[in-house]
């Protein structure tokens, strides 16, 4: 038997499992200390009422012989594919229903999409970044070329002049830095991908948090993206689906490499690897795009972004460098007193009872930084911000 030897090149544990492990060990030792969790970007508000109503209605349908549904279409029910298409159109991105594949979340497809490509590709990845891109690329036997996202380039690396890539991952608004590429910057990325024949994998999981003009919600707002980009999106952060699980991936029909249609390949792959997402979940996702659903979801996003603003304000008043929190739920801060990310993680946990995510876990260039999220409860976020500033001031 042969194992996938690439697994040997992975770090010992996944970032968020390690954060949980350390926070859990602390809690066991200090059961009476209340922890405020601003680590993993998990939502805390309940589902919007129109989404829950859609879950109820569709569950009721399952109880009648005439409306019961068995296997879902592997690529998604037509009603949801059409709703996603209308949403993308409203952002100025023209896509067709057959280019949209409903998934059980962005993470699943970020890992699965690599099955379209062979091993040994050169992959451009931002550093720091959501660890899934790097880990899955390593598992697939690819060669990673890191692009540093640092203060000097405003945490938004641009295409390298001296390097040819096969695959490029971009996450905008970015996890973890909270920074987002402008239309003009994404144009440069699309031109670069086109010029070197690369496929750009665009993670738009946080597009609903964009508030500034000139920041694309979808890569297909950029001319030329149809022939070089795949977009992976999720209802997790947009509509609180971290527990329900639903997302979508767009693979344009015009995207071809080595004489093959990537859309046809992805359709083939989905046909053999999934029986689709549950009907009730897809009806719930459809409800996100109704006028009532959209209003409720926008209110939740405003709540999270107010939390993010509270954290940014506290850090700025303590003169600690931070960015993000504007088009994003994430705040990326410099660790005070030249601490390393994990040193600051331990210090904050011990002195303030606040859990964040160490920047080094997102890549080597994240060392010395720390990520906080706006996804917490509003009152607890205010407490955490005050405790954080106090703990930093004591250093
Ligand atoms: C994060 O905290 O970066 C995300 O919640 C993790 C994820 O989406 O899997």
Short mmCIF file of C-alpha atoms and ligand atoms in Angstrom, two decimals:
data_model
loop_
_atom_site.label_atom_id
_atom_site.label_comp_id
_atom_site.label_asym_id
_atom_site.label_seq_id
_atom_site.Cartn_x
_atom_site.Cartn_y
_atom_site.Cartn_z
CA UNK A 1 0.00 0.00 0.00
CA UNK A 2 1.04 3.57 -0.63
CA UNK A 3 0.03 6.46 1.59
CA UNK A 4 -0.15 10.07 0.58
CA UNK A 5 3.33 10.99 1.76
CA UNK A 6 2.52 14.69 1.44
CA UNK A 7 0.71 14.49 4.78
CA UNK A 8 4.12 14.17 6.42
CA UNK A 9 4.86 17.75 5.37
CA UNK A 10 1.87 19.19 7.26
CA UNK A 11 2.20 20.93 10.60
CA UNK A 12 1.13 18.77 13.52
CA UNK A 13 -2.34 20.19 14.03
CA UNK A 14 -4.80 22.50 12.35
CA UNK A 15 -4.63 26.08 13.70
CA UNK A 16 -8.13 26.29 15.14
CA UNK A 17 -7.87 22.84 16.75
CA UNK A 18 -4.71 24.02 18.53
CA UNK A 19 -6.40 27.22 19.71
CA UNK A 20 -9.33 25.17 21.04
CA UNK A 21 -6.97 22.73 22.74
CA UNK A 22 -5.11 25.49 24.57
CA UNK A 23 -8.30 27.36 25.53
CA UNK A 24 -9.84 24.07 26.74
CA UNK A 25 -6.80 23.24 28.88
CA UNK A 26 -6.96 26.72 30.42
CA UNK A 27 -10.65 26.37 31.18
CA UNK A 28 -10.08 23.04 32.90
CA UNK A 29 -7.46 24.59 35.15
CA UNK A 30 -9.52 27.73 35.82
CA UNK A 31 -13.17 26.63 35.73
CA UNK A 32 -14.39 29.83 37.37
CA UNK A 33 -12.77 32.27 34.99
CA UNK A 34 -15.12 33.40 32.25
CA UNK A 35 -13.49 33.16 28.81
CA UNK A 36 -14.46 35.50 25.99
CA UNK A 37 -13.93 33.79 22.67
CA UNK A 38 -12.87 35.98 19.78
CA UNK A 39 -10.79 33.25 18.17
CA UNK A 40 -12.38 31.14 15.45
CA UNK A 41 -14.73 33.15 13.26
CA UNK A 42 -17.89 31.41 14.36
CA UNK A 43 -21.13 33.35 14.39
CA UNK A 44 -23.07 33.88 17.62
CA UNK A 45 -26.39 35.35 16.48
CA UNK A 46 -29.26 32.94 15.82
CA UNK A 47 -30.51 32.32 12.30
CA UNK A 48 -32.68 35.03 10.77
CA UNK A 49 -36.44 34.47 11.14
CA UNK A 50 -37.08 34.13 7.36
CA UNK A 51 -34.38 31.44 7.18
CA UNK A 52 -35.96 29.50 10.06
CA UNK A 53 -39.41 29.88 8.47
CA UNK A 54 -38.02 28.37 5.24
CA UNK A 55 -36.55 25.47 7.23
CA UNK A 56 -39.96 24.82 8.82
CA UNK A 57 -41.87 25.08 5.55
CA UNK A 58 -39.51 22.74 3.71
CA UNK A 59 -39.44 20.26 6.60
CA UNK A 60 -43.26 20.19 6.42
CA UNK A 61 -43.02 19.40 2.71
CA UNK A 62 -40.91 16.37 3.57
CA UNK A 63 -43.79 14.90 5.55
CA UNK A 64 -46.18 14.69 2.56
CA UNK A 65 -45.87 12.03 -0.13
CA UNK A 66 -46.46 14.59 -2.91
CA UNK A 67 -43.80 17.05 -1.75
CA UNK A 68 -41.25 14.69 -0.20
CA UNK A 69 -37.75 14.92 -1.75
CA UNK A 70 -35.12 12.21 -1.94
CA UNK A 71 -31.65 12.69 -3.38
CA UNK A 72 -30.95 16.32 -4.20
CA UNK A 73 -29.42 17.17 -7.59
CA UNK A 74 -25.64 16.91 -7.05
CA UNK A 75 -25.09 20.43 -8.37
CA UNK A 76 -27.85 22.11 -6.40
CA UNK A 77 -31.57 22.71 -6.81
CA UNK A 78 -32.39 25.03 -9.72
CA UNK A 79 -34.18 27.46 -7.37
CA UNK A 80 -30.98 28.08 -5.36
CA UNK A 81 -28.67 28.22 -8.36
CA UNK A 82 -30.97 30.87 -9.85
CA UNK A 83 -31.10 32.83 -6.58
CA UNK A 84 -27.29 32.86 -6.37
CA UNK A 85 -27.08 33.95 -10.02
CA UNK A 86 -29.45 36.87 -9.34
CA UNK A 87 -27.36 37.85 -6.30
CA UNK A 88 -24.16 37.85 -8.35
CA UNK A 89 -25.89 39.80 -11.12
CA UNK A 90 -26.90 42.42 -8.55
CA UNK A 91 -23.17 42.85 -7.79
CA UNK A 92 -22.42 43.34 -11.50
CA UNK A 93 -21.15 39.79 -12.08
CA UNK A 94 -22.73 37.93 -15.01
CA UNK A 95 -22.77 34.15 -14.48
CA UNK A 96 -25.06 31.39 -15.72
CA UNK A 97 -26.99 28.94 -13.54
CA UNK A 98 -25.04 25.96 -14.86
CA UNK A 99 -21.81 27.61 -13.73
CA UNK A 100 -22.99 27.63 -10.08
CA UNK A 101 -22.52 24.50 -7.93
CA UNK A 102 -24.17 24.41 -4.51
CA UNK A 103 -21.88 23.00 -1.83
CA UNK A 104 -21.93 22.18 1.84
CA UNK A 105 -19.58 25.08 2.51
CA UNK A 106 -16.51 26.85 1.19
CA UNK A 107 -14.04 24.72 3.13
CA UNK A 108 -15.24 21.51 1.45
CA UNK A 109 -14.83 22.96 -2.02
CA UNK A 110 -11.53 24.69 -1.27
CA UNK A 111 -10.17 21.23 -0.56
CA UNK A 112 -12.09 19.46 -3.33
CA UNK A 113 -11.24 21.89 -6.13
CA UNK A 114 -7.63 20.71 -6.16
CA UNK A 115 -8.82 17.36 -7.51
CA UNK A 116 -9.14 19.13 -10.90
CA UNK A 117 -5.41 19.72 -11.02
CA UNK A 118 -2.45 17.38 -11.00
CA UNK A 119 0.29 17.28 -8.38
CA UNK A 120 3.41 19.40 -8.63
CA UNK A 121 1.74 22.69 -9.54
CA UNK A 122 3.17 26.01 -8.41
CA UNK A 123 0.66 27.69 -6.12
CA UNK A 124 0.81 31.36 -5.11
CA UNK A 125 -0.57 31.92 -1.64
CA UNK A 126 -0.73 35.05 0.49
CA UNK A 127 1.09 34.93 3.81
CA UNK A 128 -0.63 35.21 6.27
CA UNK A 129 -3.76 33.46 5.03
CA UNK A 130 -6.60 31.07 5.90
CA UNK A 131 -4.57 27.88 6.57
CA UNK A 132 -6.81 25.65 4.45
CA UNK A 133 -5.28 26.86 1.15
CA UNK A 134 -1.76 25.92 2.20
CA UNK A 135 -2.63 22.68 3.96
CA UNK A 136 -4.71 21.34 1.07
CA UNK A 137 -2.04 22.40 -1.43
CA UNK A 138 0.57 20.51 0.57
CA UNK A 139 -1.70 17.44 0.75
CA UNK A 140 -2.08 17.61 -3.04
CA UNK A 141 1.70 17.69 -3.52
CA UNK A 142 1.97 21.22 -4.83
CA UNK A 143 4.82 23.69 -4.48
CA UNK A 144 3.85 26.82 -2.58
CA UNK A 145 5.28 30.23 -3.35
CA UNK A 146 4.40 32.64 -0.57
CA UNK A 147 3.48 36.27 -1.15
CA UNK A 148 4.05 38.32 1.96
CA UNK A 149 1.16 40.49 3.08
CA UNK A 150 2.76 43.10 5.31
CA UNK A 151 2.45 46.72 6.34
CA UNK A 152 4.77 47.77 3.50
CA UNK A 153 2.30 46.54 0.85
CA UNK A 154 -0.79 47.42 2.86
CA UNK A 155 -1.29 43.65 3.42
CA UNK A 156 -2.38 43.34 -0.23
CA UNK A 157 0.37 41.63 -2.24
CA UNK A 158 0.25 42.23 -5.97
CA UNK A 159 1.32 39.85 -8.78
CA UNK A 160 5.03 38.98 -8.69
CA UNK A 161 7.15 40.11 -11.62
CA UNK A 162 9.53 37.17 -11.51
CA UNK A 163 7.29 34.16 -10.97
CA UNK A 164 4.92 32.06 -13.02
CA UNK A 165 2.09 30.31 -11.20
CA UNK A 166 -0.34 27.52 -12.03
CA UNK A 167 -2.78 28.31 -9.25
CA UNK A 168 -3.35 31.48 -7.23
CA UNK A 169 -5.44 31.79 -4.07
CA UNK A 170 -6.89 35.18 -3.24
CA UNK A 171 -9.18 35.86 -0.31
CA UNK A 172 -10.83 39.27 -0.41
CA UNK A 173 -11.93 40.63 2.05
CA UNK A 174 -9.03 38.80 3.54
CA UNK A 175 -8.95 36.33 6.35
CA UNK A 176 -7.04 37.13 8.59
CA UNK A 177 -5.94 40.72 7.80
CA UNK A 178 -9.40 42.10 7.01
CA UNK A 179 -8.00 43.99 4.00
CA UNK A 180 -9.81 43.93 0.64
CA UNK A 181 -8.56 44.36 -2.93
CA UNK A 182 -9.90 47.23 -5.02
CA UNK A 183 -11.34 46.74 -8.50
CA UNK A 184 -8.12 48.08 -10.05
CA UNK A 185 -5.97 45.67 -8.00
CA UNK A 186 -8.09 42.67 -8.94
CA UNK A 187 -7.84 43.71 -12.58
CA UNK A 188 -4.07 43.34 -12.26
CA UNK A 189 -4.51 39.88 -10.76
CA UNK A 190 -6.82 38.76 -13.54
CA UNK A 191 -4.37 40.07 -16.16
CA UNK A 192 -1.52 38.23 -14.45
CA UNK A 193 -3.47 34.95 -14.23
CA UNK A 194 -4.43 35.25 -17.87
CA UNK A 195 -0.88 36.04 -18.94
CA UNK A 196 0.63 33.00 -17.26
CA UNK A 197 -2.30 30.63 -17.85
CA UNK A 198 -2.92 30.25 -14.11
CA UNK A 199 -6.28 29.58 -12.45
CA UNK A 200 -7.23 32.07 -9.78
CA UNK A 201 -9.17 30.58 -6.87
CA UNK A 202 -11.09 33.48 -5.37
CA UNK A 203 -12.49 33.01 -1.86
CA UNK A 204 -15.34 35.49 -1.38
CA UNK A 205 -16.60 34.14 1.95
CA UNK A 206 -16.62 37.64 3.47
CA UNK A 207 -18.08 39.62 0.56
CA UNK A 208 -21.22 40.49 2.53
CA UNK A 209 -19.08 42.55 4.92
CA UNK A 210 -17.90 44.96 2.20
CA UNK A 211 -19.13 48.48 2.83
CA UNK A 212 -16.79 50.65 0.77
CA UNK A 213 -17.33 51.46 -2.89
CA UNK A 214 -14.86 50.13 -5.42
CA UNK A 215 -14.32 46.80 -3.64
CA UNK A 216 -15.63 43.90 -5.77
CA UNK A 217 -17.95 41.37 -4.14
CA UNK A 218 -17.24 38.83 -6.86
CA UNK A 219 -14.22 38.22 -9.09
CA UNK A 220 -16.60 38.14 -12.07
CA UNK A 221 -17.03 41.90 -11.73
CA UNK A 222 -13.57 42.01 -13.32
CA UNK A 223 -13.42 41.76 -17.12
CA UNK A 224 -11.59 38.60 -18.19
CA UNK A 225 -12.21 36.65 -14.97
CA UNK A 226 -14.54 34.21 -16.78
CA UNK A 227 -11.56 32.60 -18.48
CA UNK A 228 -9.23 32.38 -15.49
CA UNK A 229 -11.12 32.34 -12.17
CA UNK A 230 -13.08 30.03 -9.92
CA UNK A 231 -15.05 31.62 -7.08
CA UNK A 232 -15.77 29.86 -3.80
CA UNK A 233 -18.38 31.36 -1.49
CA UNK A 234 -20.28 30.49 1.64
CA UNK A 235 -23.44 31.28 3.57
CA UNK A 236 -21.56 30.69 6.85
CA UNK A 237 -20.50 34.22 7.66
CA UNK A 238 -23.08 35.96 5.46
CA UNK A 239 -26.11 34.34 7.06
CA UNK A 240 -24.95 32.37 10.11
CA UNK A 241 -24.80 28.97 8.36
CA UNK A 242 -21.65 27.73 10.15
CA UNK A 243 -23.83 24.99 11.66
CA UNK A 244 -26.27 24.46 8.76
CA UNK A 245 -23.52 24.23 6.08
CA UNK A 246 -24.14 25.64 2.63
CA UNK A 247 -22.07 27.50 0.07
CA UNK A 248 -21.48 27.67 -3.66
CA UNK A 249 -18.67 27.48 -6.16
CA UNK A 250 -18.68 29.14 -9.57
CA UNK A 251 -16.75 27.45 -12.37
CA UNK A 252 -17.35 29.37 -15.62
CA UNK A 253 -18.03 27.45 -18.82
CA UNK A 254 -15.39 29.61 -20.54
CA UNK A 255 -12.67 28.41 -18.16
CA UNK A 256 -10.55 25.91 -20.05
CA UNK A 257 -7.08 24.56 -19.43
CA UNK A 258 -5.06 21.92 -21.35
CA UNK A 259 -7.96 21.51 -23.79
CA UNK A 260 -10.49 20.69 -21.07
CA UNK A 261 -13.49 22.52 -19.68
CA UNK A 262 -13.04 22.95 -15.93
CA UNK A 263 -16.80 23.37 -15.59
CA UNK A 264 -17.35 19.93 -17.16
CA UNK A 265 -14.63 18.42 -14.97
CA UNK A 266 -16.14 19.92 -11.79
CA UNK A 267 -19.61 18.74 -12.80
CA UNK A 268 -18.17 15.25 -13.26
CA UNK A 269 -16.38 15.40 -9.94
CA UNK A 270 -19.50 16.57 -8.06
CA UNK A 271 -21.55 13.79 -9.68
CA UNK A 272 -19.32 11.13 -8.18
CA UNK A 273 -18.41 12.72 -4.87
CA UNK A 274 -21.67 14.04 -3.45
CA UNK A 275 -25.40 13.52 -3.41
CA UNK A 276 -25.91 17.19 -2.86
CA UNK A 277 -26.94 19.45 -0.02
CA UNK A 278 -30.18 18.72 1.86
CA UNK A 279 -33.36 20.24 0.39
CA UNK A 280 -34.28 22.01 3.63
CA UNK A 281 -30.84 23.64 3.83
CA UNK A 282 -31.06 24.84 0.24
CA UNK A 283 -34.52 26.33 0.89
CA UNK A 284 -33.03 28.08 3.96
CA UNK A 285 -30.20 29.47 1.79
CA UNK A 286 -32.71 30.64 -0.82
CA UNK A 287 -34.51 32.61 1.93
CA UNK A 288 -31.33 34.65 2.51
CA UNK A 289 -31.97 36.37 -0.83
CA UNK A 290 -35.62 37.30 -0.21
CA UNK A 291 -36.24 40.96 0.74
CA UNK A 292 -37.02 39.97 4.37
CA UNK A 293 -34.08 37.54 4.52
CA UNK A 294 -31.69 40.05 3.11
CA UNK A 295 -32.86 42.72 5.59
CA UNK A 296 -32.36 40.37 8.56
CA UNK A 297 -28.97 39.21 7.35
CA UNK A 298 -27.82 42.82 6.84
CA UNK A 299 -28.83 43.60 10.43
CA UNK A 300 -26.67 40.72 11.71
CA UNK A 301 -23.73 41.92 9.65
CA UNK A 302 -24.14 45.43 11.07
CA UNK A 303 -24.11 43.92 14.58
CA UNK A 304 -20.84 42.08 13.93
CA UNK A 305 -19.27 45.10 12.30
CA UNK A 306 -20.22 47.28 15.26
CA UNK A 307 -18.34 44.77 17.42
CA UNK A 308 -15.37 45.03 15.09
CA UNK A 309 -15.50 48.85 15.35
CA UNK A 310 -15.50 48.61 19.16
CA UNK A 311 -12.31 46.53 19.04
CA UNK A 312 -10.64 48.81 16.47
CA UNK A 313 -11.51 51.88 18.54
CA UNK A 314 -10.08 50.32 21.72
CA UNK A 315 -6.85 49.31 19.99
CA UNK A 316 -6.45 52.71 18.36
CA UNK A 317 -6.98 54.49 21.66
CA UNK A 318 -4.25 52.27 23.16
CA UNK A 319 -2.02 53.18 20.17
CA UNK A 320 -1.76 49.55 19.06
CA UNK A 321 -1.49 49.10 15.29
CA UNK A 322 -4.44 47.31 13.73
CA UNK A 323 -6.21 47.01 10.40
CA UNK A 324 -9.40 45.37 9.12
CA UNK A 325 -12.83 45.58 10.70
CA UNK A 326 -14.13 47.86 7.91
CA UNK A 327 -14.99 45.55 5.02
CA UNK A 328 -14.47 42.53 7.23
CA UNK A 329 -15.37 40.97 10.59
CA UNK A 330 -11.66 40.45 11.36
CA UNK A 331 -9.22 42.76 13.11
CA UNK A 332 -5.52 42.19 12.62
CA UNK A 333 -3.43 43.72 15.41
CA UNK A 334 0.26 43.98 16.19
CA UNK A 335 1.19 42.14 19.38
CA UNK A 336 2.32 44.63 21.99
CA UNK A 337 5.80 44.66 23.58
CA UNK A 338 7.32 42.70 20.69
CA UNK A 339 5.66 39.49 21.89
CA UNK A 340 5.36 36.57 19.52
CA UNK A 341 1.83 35.58 18.49
CA UNK A 342 1.64 32.54 20.74
CA UNK A 343 3.23 34.42 23.66
CA UNK A 344 0.51 37.06 23.31
CA UNK A 345 -2.15 34.34 22.98
CA UNK A 346 -1.05 32.81 26.29
CA UNK A 347 -0.67 36.19 27.99
CA UNK A 348 -4.12 37.39 26.92
CA UNK A 349 -5.74 34.13 27.92
CA UNK A 350 -4.13 34.23 31.36
CA UNK A 351 -4.44 37.90 32.20
CA UNK A 352 -7.67 38.84 30.42
CA UNK A 353 -9.52 35.58 29.77
CA UNK A 354 -9.76 36.52 26.08
CA UNK A 355 -9.19 33.98 23.29
CA UNK A 356 -7.90 35.26 19.94
CA UNK A 357 -5.99 33.62 17.12
CA UNK A 358 -2.19 33.88 16.91
CA UNK A 359 -1.06 35.45 13.64
CA UNK A 360 1.76 32.94 13.21
CA UNK A 361 -0.89 30.24 12.72
CA UNK A 362 -1.83 31.92 9.42
CA UNK A 363 1.73 31.83 8.08
CA UNK A 364 5.27 32.92 8.91
CA UNK A 365 4.56 36.55 8.00
CA UNK A 366 1.78 36.57 10.61
CA UNK A 367 4.32 36.22 13.41
CA UNK A 368 4.03 39.12 15.84
CA UNK A 369 0.37 39.68 14.90
CA UNK A 370 -2.91 38.54 16.38
CA UNK A 371 -6.43 38.16 14.95
CA UNK A 372 -9.65 39.10 16.76
CA UNK A 373 -13.16 38.67 15.41
CA UNK A 374 -16.31 40.76 15.53
CA UNK A 375 -18.47 37.64 15.65
CA UNK A 376 -18.90 37.67 19.45
CA UNK A 377 -21.72 38.91 21.63
CA UNK A 378 -21.80 42.74 21.74
CA UNK A 379 -21.53 43.11 25.51
CA UNK A 380 -18.80 40.50 25.79
CA UNK A 381 -16.90 42.15 22.95
CA UNK A 382 -16.97 45.46 24.84
CA UNK A 383 -15.64 43.68 27.93
CA UNK A 384 -12.97 41.90 25.91
CA UNK A 385 -11.82 45.16 24.29
CA UNK A 386 -11.49 46.83 27.69
CA UNK A 387 -9.64 43.82 29.16
CA UNK A 388 -7.36 43.66 26.15
CA UNK A 389 -6.35 47.30 26.42
CA UNK A 390 -5.76 46.92 30.15
CA UNK A 391 -3.62 43.80 29.66
CA UNK A 392 -1.60 45.47 26.88
CA UNK A 393 -1.12 48.58 29.02
CA UNK A 394 0.36 46.47 31.82
CA UNK A 395 3.21 45.24 29.61
C1 LIG B 1 -11.79 31.40 10.73
O1 LIG B 1 -11.93 31.68 11.91
O2 LIG B 1 -10.80 31.72 10.07
C2 LIG B 1 -12.88 30.65 10.06
O3 LIG B 1 -14.01 30.68 10.82
C3 LIG B 1 -12.52 29.25 9.88
C4 LIG B 1 -13.39 28.63 8.84
O4 LIG B 1 -14.18 29.30 8.19
O5 LIG B 1 -13.23 27.44 8.65
#
